[in-house]
Coordinates of C-alpha atoms in Angstrom, one line a residue:
X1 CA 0.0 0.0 0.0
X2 CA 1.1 3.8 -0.4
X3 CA 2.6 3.8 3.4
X4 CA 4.5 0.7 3.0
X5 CA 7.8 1.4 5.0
X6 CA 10.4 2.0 2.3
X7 CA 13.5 3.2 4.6
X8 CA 15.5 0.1 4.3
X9 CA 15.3 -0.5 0.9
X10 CA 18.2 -1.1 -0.9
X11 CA 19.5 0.2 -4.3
X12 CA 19.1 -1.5 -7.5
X13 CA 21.2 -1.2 -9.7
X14 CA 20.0 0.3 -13.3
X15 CA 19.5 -2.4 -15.7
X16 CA 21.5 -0.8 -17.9
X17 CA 24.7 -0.5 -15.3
X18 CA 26.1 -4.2 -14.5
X19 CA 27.7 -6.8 -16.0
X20 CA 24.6 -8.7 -14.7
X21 CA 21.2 -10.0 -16.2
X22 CA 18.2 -8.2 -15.0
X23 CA 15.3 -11.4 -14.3
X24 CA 11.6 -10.9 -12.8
X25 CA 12.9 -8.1 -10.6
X26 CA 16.3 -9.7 -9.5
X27 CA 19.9 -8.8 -10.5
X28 CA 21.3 -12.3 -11.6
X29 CA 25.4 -13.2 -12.3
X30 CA 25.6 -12.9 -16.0
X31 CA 26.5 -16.3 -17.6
X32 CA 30.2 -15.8 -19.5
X33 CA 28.7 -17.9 -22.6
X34 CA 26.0 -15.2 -23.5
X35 CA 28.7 -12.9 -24.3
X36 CA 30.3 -15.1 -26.9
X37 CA 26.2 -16.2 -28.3
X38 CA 26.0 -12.7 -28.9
X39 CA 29.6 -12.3 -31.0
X40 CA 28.8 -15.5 -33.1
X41 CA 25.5 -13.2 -34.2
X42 CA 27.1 -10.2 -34.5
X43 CA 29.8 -11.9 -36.6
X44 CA 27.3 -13.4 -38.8
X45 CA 25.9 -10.2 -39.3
X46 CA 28.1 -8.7 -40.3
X47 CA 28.7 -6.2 -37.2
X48 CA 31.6 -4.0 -36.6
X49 CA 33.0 -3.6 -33.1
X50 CA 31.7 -0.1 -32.6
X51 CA 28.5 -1.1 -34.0
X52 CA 25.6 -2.4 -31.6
X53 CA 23.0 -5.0 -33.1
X54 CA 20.0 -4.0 -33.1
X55 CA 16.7 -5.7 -32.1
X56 CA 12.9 -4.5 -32.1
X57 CA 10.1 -6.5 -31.2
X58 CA 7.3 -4.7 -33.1
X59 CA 4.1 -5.0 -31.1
X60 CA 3.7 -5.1 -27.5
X61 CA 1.1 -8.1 -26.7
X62 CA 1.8 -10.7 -24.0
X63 CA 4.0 -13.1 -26.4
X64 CA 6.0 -9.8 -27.9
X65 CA 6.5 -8.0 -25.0
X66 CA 8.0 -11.4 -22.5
X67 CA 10.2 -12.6 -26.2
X68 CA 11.7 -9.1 -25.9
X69 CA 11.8 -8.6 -22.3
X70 CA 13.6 -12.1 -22.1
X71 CA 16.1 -10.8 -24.5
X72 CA 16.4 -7.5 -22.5
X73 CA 17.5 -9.9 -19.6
X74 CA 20.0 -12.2 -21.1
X75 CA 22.1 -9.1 -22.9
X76 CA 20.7 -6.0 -22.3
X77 CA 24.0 -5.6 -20.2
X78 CA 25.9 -6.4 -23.2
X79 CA 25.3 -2.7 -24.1
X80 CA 28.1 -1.9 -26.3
X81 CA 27.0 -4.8 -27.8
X82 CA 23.4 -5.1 -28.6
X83 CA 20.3 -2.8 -28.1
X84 CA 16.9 -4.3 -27.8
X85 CA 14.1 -2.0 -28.1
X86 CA 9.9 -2.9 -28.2
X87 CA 7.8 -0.6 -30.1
X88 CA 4.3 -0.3 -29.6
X89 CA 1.6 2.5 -30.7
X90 CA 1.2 5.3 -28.3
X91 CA -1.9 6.7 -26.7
X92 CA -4.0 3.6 -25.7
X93 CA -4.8 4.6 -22.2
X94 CA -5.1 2.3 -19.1
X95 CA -8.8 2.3 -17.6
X96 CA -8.9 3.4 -13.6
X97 CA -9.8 -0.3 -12.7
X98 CA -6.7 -1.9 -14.4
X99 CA -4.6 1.0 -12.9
X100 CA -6.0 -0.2 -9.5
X101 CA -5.3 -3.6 -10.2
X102 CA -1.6 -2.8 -11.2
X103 CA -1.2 -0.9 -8.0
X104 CA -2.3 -4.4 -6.4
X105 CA 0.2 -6.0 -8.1
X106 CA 2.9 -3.4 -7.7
X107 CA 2.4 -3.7 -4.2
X108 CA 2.2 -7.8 -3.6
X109 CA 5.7 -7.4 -5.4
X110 CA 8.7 -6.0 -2.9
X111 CA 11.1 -6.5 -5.8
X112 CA 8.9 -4.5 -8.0
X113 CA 8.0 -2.1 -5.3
X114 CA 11.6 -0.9 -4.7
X115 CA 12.4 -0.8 -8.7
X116 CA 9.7 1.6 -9.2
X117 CA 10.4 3.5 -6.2
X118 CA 14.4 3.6 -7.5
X119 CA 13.6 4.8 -11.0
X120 CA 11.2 7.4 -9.2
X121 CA 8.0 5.9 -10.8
X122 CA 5.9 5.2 -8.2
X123 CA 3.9 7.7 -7.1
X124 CA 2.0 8.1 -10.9
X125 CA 1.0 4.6 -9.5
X126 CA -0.7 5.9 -6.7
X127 CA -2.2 8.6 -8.4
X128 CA -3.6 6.8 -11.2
X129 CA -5.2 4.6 -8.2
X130 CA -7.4 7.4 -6.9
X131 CA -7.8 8.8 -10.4
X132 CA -6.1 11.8 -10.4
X133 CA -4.0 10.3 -13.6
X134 CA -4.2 8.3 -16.8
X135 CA -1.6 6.1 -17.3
X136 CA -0.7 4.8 -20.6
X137 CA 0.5 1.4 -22.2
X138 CA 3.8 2.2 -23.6
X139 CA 4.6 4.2 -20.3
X140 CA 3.5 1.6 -18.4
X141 CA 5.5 -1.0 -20.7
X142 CA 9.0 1.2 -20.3
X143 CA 8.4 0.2 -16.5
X144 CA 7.8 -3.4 -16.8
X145 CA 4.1 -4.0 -17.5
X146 CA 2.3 -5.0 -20.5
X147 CA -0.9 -4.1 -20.5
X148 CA -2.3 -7.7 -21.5
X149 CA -0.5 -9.7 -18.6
X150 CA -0.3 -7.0 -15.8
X151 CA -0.7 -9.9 -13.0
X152 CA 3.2 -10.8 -14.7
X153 CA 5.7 -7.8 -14.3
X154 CA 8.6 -8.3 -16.2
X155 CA 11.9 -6.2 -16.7
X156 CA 12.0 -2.4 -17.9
X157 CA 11.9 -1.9 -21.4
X158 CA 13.5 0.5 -24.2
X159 CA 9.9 1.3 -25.4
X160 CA 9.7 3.4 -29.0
X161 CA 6.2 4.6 -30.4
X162 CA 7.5 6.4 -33.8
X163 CA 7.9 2.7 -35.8
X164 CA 9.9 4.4 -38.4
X165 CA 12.4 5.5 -35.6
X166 CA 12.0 1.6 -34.1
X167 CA 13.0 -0.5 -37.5
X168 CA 15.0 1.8 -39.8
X169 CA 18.3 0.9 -39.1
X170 CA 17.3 -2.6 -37.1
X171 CA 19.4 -6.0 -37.9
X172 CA 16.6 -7.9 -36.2
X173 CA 12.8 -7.8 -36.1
X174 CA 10.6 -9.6 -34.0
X175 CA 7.3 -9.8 -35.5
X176 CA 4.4 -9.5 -32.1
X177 CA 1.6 -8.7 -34.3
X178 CA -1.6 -10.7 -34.5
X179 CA -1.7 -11.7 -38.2
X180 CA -4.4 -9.2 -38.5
X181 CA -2.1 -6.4 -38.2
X182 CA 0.8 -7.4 -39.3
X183 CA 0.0 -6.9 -43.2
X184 CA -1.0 -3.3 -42.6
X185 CA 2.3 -3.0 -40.1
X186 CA 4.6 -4.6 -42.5
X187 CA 3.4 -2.5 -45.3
X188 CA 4.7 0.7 -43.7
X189 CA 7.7 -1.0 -42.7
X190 CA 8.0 -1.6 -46.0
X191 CA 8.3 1.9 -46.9
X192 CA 10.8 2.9 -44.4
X193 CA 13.7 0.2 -45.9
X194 CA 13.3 1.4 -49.8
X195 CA 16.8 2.6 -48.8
X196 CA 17.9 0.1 -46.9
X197 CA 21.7 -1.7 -48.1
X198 CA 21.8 -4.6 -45.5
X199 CA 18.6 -6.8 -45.3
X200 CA 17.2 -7.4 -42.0
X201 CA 16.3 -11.2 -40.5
X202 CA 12.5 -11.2 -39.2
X203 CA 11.7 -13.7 -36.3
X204 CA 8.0 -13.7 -36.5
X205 CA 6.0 -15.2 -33.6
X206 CA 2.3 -14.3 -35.1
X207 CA 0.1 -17.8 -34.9
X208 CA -2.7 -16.5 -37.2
X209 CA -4.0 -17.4 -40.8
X210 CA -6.1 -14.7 -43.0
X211 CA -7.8 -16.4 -46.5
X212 CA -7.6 -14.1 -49.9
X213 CA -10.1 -16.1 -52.3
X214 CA -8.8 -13.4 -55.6
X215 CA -7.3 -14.9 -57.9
X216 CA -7.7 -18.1 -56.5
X217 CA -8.4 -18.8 -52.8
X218 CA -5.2 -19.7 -51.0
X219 CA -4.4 -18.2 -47.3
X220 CA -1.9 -16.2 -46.4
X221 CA 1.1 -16.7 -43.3
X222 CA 2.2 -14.0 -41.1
X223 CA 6.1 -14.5 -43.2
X224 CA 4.4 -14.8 -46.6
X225 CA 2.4 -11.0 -45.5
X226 CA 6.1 -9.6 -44.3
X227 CA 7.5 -11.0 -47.5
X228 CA 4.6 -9.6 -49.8
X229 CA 4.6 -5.8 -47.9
X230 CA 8.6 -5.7 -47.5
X231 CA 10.0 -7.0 -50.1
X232 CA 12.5 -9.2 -48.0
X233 CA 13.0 -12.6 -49.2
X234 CA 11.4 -15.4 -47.2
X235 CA 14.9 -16.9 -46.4
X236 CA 15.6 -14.1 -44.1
X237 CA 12.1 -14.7 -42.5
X238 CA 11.3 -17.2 -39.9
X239 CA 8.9 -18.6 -37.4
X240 CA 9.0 -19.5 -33.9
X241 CA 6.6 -21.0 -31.9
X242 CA 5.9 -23.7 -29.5
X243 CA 3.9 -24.4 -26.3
X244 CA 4.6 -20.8 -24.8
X245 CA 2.1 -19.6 -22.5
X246 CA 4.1 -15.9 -22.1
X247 CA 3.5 -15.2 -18.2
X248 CA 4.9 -18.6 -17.4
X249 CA 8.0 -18.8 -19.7
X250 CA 8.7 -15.2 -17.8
X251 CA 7.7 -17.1 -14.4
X252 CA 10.5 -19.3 -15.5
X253 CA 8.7 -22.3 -16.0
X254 CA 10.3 -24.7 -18.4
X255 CA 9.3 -24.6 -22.1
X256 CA 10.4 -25.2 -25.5
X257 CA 10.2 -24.1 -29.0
X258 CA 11.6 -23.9 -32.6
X259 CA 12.6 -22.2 -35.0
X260 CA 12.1 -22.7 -38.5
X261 CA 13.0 -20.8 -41.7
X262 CA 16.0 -21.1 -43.8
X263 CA 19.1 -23.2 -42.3
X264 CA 21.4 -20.3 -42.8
X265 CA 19.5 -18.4 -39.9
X266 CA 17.6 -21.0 -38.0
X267 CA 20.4 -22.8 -36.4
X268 CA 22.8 -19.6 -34.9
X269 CA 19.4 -18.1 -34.0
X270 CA 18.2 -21.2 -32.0
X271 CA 22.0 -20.9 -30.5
X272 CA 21.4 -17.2 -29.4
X273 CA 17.7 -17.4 -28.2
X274 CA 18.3 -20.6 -26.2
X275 CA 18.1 -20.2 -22.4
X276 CA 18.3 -22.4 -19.6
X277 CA 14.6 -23.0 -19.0
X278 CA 14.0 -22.2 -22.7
X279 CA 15.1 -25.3 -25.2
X280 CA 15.0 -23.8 -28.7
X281 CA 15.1 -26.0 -31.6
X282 CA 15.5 -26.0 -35.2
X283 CA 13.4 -26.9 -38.3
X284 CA 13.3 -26.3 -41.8
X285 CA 9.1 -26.8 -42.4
X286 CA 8.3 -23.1 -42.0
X287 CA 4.9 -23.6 -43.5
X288 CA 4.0 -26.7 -41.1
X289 CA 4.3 -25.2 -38.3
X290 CA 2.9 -21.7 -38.9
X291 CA -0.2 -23.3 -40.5
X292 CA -0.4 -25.4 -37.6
X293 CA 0.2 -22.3 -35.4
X294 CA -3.0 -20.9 -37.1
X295 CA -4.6 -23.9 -37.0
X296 CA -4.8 -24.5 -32.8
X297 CA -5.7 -21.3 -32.6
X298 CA -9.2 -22.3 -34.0
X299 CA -9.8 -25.5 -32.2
X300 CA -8.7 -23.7 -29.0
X301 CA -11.8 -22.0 -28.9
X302 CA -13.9 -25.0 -29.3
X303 CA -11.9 -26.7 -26.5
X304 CA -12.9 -23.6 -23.9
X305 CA -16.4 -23.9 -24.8
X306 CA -16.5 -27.8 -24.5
X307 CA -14.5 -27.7 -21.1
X308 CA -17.1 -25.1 -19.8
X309 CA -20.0 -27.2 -21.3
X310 CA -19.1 -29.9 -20.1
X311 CA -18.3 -29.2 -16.5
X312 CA -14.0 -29.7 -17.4
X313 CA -15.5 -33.3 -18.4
X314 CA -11.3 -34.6 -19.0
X315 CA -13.5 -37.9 -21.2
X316 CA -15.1 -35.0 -23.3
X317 CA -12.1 -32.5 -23.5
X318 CA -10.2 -36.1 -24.6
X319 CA -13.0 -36.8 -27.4
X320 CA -12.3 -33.1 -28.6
X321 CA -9.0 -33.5 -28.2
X322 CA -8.7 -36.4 -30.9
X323 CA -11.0 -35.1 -33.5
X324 CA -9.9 -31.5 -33.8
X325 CA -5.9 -33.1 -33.7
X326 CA -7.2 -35.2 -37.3
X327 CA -8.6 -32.5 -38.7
X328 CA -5.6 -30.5 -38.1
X329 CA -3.7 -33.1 -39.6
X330 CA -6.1 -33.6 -42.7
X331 CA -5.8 -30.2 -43.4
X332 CA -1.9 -29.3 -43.1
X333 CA -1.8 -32.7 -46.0
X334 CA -3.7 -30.1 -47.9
X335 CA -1.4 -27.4 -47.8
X336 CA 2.0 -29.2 -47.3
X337 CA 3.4 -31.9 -49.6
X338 CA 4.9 -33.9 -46.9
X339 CA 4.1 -32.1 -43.5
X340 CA 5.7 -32.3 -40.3
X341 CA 3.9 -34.7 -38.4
X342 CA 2.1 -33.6 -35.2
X343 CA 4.5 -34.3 -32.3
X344 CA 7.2 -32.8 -30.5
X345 CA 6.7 -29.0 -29.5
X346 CA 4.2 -28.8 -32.7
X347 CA 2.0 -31.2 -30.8
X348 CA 2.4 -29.5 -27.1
X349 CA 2.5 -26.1 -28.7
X350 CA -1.5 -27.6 -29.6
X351 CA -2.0 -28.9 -26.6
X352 CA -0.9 -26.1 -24.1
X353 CA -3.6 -23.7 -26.7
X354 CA -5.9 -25.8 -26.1
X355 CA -5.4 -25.9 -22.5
X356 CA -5.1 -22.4 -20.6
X357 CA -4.0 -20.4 -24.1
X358 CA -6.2 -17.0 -24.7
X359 CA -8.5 -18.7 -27.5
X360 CA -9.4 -21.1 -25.0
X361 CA -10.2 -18.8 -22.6
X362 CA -12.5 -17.1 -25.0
X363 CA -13.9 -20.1 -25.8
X364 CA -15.4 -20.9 -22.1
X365 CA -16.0 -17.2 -21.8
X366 CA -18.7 -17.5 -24.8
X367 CA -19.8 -20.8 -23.5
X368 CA -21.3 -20.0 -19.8
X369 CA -22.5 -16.0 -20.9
X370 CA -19.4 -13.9 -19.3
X371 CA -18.8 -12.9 -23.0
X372 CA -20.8 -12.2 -26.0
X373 CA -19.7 -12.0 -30.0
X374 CA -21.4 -8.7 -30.4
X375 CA -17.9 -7.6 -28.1
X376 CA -15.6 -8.6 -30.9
X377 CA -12.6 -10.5 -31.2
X378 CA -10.3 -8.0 -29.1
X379 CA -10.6 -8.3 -25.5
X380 CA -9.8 -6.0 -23.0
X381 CA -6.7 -7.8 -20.8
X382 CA -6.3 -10.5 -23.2
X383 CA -5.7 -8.4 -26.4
X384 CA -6.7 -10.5 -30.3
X385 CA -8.0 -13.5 -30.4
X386 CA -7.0 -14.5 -33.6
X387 CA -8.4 -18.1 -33.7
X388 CA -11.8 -16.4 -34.5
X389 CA -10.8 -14.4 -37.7
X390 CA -8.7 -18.2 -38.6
X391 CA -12.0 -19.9 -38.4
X392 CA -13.1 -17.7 -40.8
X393 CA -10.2 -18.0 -42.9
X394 CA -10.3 -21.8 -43.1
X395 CA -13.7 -22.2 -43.6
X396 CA -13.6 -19.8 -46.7
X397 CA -10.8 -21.3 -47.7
X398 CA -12.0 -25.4 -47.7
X399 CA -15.5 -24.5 -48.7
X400 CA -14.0 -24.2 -52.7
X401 CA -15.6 -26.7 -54.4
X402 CA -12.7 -27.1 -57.5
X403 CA -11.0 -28.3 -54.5
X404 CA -13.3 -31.0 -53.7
X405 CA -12.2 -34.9 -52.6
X406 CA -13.8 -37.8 -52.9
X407 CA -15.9 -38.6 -49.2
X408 CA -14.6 -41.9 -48.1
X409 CA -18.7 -43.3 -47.7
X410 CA -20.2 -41.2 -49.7
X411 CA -18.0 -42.0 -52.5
X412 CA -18.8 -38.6 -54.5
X413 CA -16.4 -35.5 -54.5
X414 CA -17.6 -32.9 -51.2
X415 CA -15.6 -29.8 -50.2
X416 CA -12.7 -30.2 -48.1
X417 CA -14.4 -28.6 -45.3
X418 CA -17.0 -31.5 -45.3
X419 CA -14.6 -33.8 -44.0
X420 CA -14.0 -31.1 -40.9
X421 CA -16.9 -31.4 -38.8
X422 CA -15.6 -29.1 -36.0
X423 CA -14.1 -26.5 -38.0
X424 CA -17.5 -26.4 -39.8
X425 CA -19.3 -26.5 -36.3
X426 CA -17.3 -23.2 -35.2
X427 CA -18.1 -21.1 -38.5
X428 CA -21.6 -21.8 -37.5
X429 CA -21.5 -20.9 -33.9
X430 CA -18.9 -17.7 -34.5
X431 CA -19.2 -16.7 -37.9
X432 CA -22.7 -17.2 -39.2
X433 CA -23.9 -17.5 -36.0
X434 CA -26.5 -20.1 -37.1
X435 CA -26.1 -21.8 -33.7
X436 CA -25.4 -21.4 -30.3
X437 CA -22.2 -23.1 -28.3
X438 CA -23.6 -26.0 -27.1
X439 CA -23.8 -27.3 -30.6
X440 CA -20.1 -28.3 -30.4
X441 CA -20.9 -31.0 -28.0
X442 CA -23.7 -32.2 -31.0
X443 CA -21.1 -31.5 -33.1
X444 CA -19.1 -34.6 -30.8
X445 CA -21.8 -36.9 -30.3
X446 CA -23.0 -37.1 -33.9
X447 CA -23.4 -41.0 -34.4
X448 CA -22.1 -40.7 -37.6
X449 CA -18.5 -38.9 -37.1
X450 CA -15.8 -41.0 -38.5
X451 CA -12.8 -42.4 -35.8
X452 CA -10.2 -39.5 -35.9
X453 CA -8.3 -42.3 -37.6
X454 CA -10.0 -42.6 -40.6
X455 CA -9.6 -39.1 -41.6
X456 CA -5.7 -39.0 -40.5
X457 CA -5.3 -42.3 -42.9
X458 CA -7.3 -40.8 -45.9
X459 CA -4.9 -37.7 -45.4
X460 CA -1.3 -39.9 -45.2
X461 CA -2.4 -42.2 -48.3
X462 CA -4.2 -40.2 -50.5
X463 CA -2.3 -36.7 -52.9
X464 CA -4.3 -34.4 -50.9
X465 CA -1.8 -31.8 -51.3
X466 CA -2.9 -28.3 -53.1
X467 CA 0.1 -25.9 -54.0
X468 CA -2.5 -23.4 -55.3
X469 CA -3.7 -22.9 -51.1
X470 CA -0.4 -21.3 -50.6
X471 CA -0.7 -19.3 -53.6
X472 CA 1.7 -21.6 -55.1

């Protein structure tokens, strides 16, 4: 509270000032390895010694903002060496009842309680708390809070609002858009590097899909949108993603990923971004595993609404679980030639969605009345929820009929999308709103739904595979 005794407290150091890597609140002993990570990069780079490298995470959700304040903690003492720097747009104001909150949490924190009362940043706390201020994300963000995960404070941040001062000269962008943004992002980007000599690598970590049906219907990828508004070739463009649930990796709980574009980038980057509770991996199926990223986004929503249905029924959450897993698969053989299969981090990364992830939460939210789809698909607290605009975007896409297949009974050629019961289910409940939530469950116990197996077999063995979808 405002008269918590605060004549003991000790001095913390700047994070800027040590040799030492600032975690959660706490200075740590730098690890001696980072240092030579970091000159490997630089080297391949291209970096002089008097020449930092620079990194911008570009958009300031949950994901973006913990990828970039993790980086900020393993070398942002390294500051001859690298600057890291998150932009986000400026003037999205914080609400009186969040700023409350955040004075809650800034309070059950004694760690983050001394660091604000160090940088002399506490007090706008308090006064936004009895409303005599408005606080505002990206100054709330250059202290450690994003505004989509303020129960999880993470380190200060190098925040930057003008985006053309943010990625002009950067040797690094991290791409923390939802895919709904990041065309329209991208594209001004785009307009800022017509000059540019060197050509930047883009880590994107955007899990959504959008659907252009002109020419022909094909969807588009968060790397193929970069590629398209930039002009930088997809090799220096990768994906990462995994089962990361942000406030927990921060929390340090252990968690893995990969990374997957070109092997000239993938494997020094997987070196650099790998931590001790984060394992980083390589992989050279870019489109696998960003369509699947897109993908579990969609059935993540149907797995909220049949865990509220259903009372967190694990037997129905199980039934889900294996029929939206073979349509995911039945779908990727569409869009891949020979796809990664779904195991490893791709099938956690689905799992964990499915589980606790923020399309899931939406899900349940719908499902037992706290939310309505008259609010949209951008949530205050929980920021896009991109599986909803995917559903779309599938559905559009698989409802072509020149790209029908012959049904396995029915022995006569049917859209793709009639072989995806679920994924047709959630158009109806989200889209067209034909139906209401509970018809998921119908959607489960419909007598006639094939095993999950049958579908996964008629993907493996039959040339499903349509180079057109990725505007091939």
């Amino acid at each position: 509270m405002v008269g918590t005794e605060i004549s003991g407290i000790t001095e913390l150091t700047e994070i800027e000032g040590l040799n030492s890597a600032y975690v959660n609140g706490l200075v740590q002993t730098n690890n001696g390895s980072l240092e030579g990570k970091l000159d490997e990069l630089r080297k391949l780079l291209g970096k002089s010694d008097d020449d930092p490298l620079r990194i911008v995470s570009v958009g300031a959700g949950a994901w973006g903002s913990v990828f970039a304040a993790m980086l900020q903690d393993a070398y942002g003492h390294l500051r001859d060496k690298v600057q890291i720097r998150i932009w986000r747009r400026a003037g999205r104001s914080v609400d009186r009842a969040t700023a409350q909150h955040l004075f809650d949490v800034i309070n059950s924190r004694e760690d983050v309680l001394r660091r604000l009362i160090r940088r002399c940043a506490y007090l706008k706390y308090v006064e936004a708390r009895l409303g005599d201020r408005t606080l505002y994300a990206d100054e709330i963000l250059k202290d450690g809070f994003c505004l989509n995960m303020i129960d999880t404070p993470i380190c200060p941040l190098k925040v930057v609002t003008n985006l053309q001062e943010a990625v002009w000269d950067a040797d690094i962008v991290i791409n923390g858009l939802p895919s709904t943004e990041t065309h329209v992002v991208f594209e001004e980007v785009g307009n800022y590097w017509k000059e540019r000599i060197t050509v930047p690598v883009i880590i994107s970590l955007s899990k959504g899909i959008e659907a252009e049906l002109e020419p022909e219907p094909h969807i588009i990828t968060p790397t193929q949108m970069i590629s398209r508004s930039t002009g930088i070739p997809m090799e220096n463009i990768l994906y990462l993603g995994g089962p990361n649930i942000a406030s927990e990796i921060y929390n340090k709980e252990y968690a893995n990923a990969r990374i997957c574009g070109a092997e000239k980038w993938r494997k020094p980057l997987a070196k650099f971004l790998r931590q001790p509770h984060f394992t980083v991996w390589d992989n050279g199926d870019l489109i696998t595993h960003e369509v699947m990223g897109g993908l579990k986004n969609v059935y993540a929503i149907g797995a909220g609404m049949v865990a509220s249905l259903t009372n967190e029924s694990a037997t129905s959450k199980s039934v889900y679980f294996a029929h939206c897993t073979s349509e995911m698969i039945f779908i990727t053989h569409l869009l891949a030639k020979d796809p990664e299969k779904l195991a490893g981090p791709l099938l956690a990364d689905t799992y964990v969605t499915l589980l606790k992830g923020r399309n899931a939460w939406y899900g349940q939210k719908l499902a037992n009345g706290e939310l309505t789809l008259d609010m949209g698909d951008s949530i205050k607290g929980k920021g896009m929820i991109q599986g909803v605009s995917a559903v779309k975007a599938f559905y559009e896409l698989l409802s072509q009929s020149h790209l029908s297949i012959l049904h396995p009974e029915e022995k006569k050629p049917v859209a793709p999308v009639e072989l995806c019961p679920i994924l047709k289910t959630l158009h109806k409940i989200l889209i067209s709103r034909e139906v209401p939530s509970q018809a998921i469950l119908q959607a489960l116990r419909d007598e006639t739904m094939n095993d999950p197996r049958d579908r996964i077999e008629m993907a493996q063995t039959n040339a499903f595979y349509r180079p057109s979808l990725l505007g091939q």
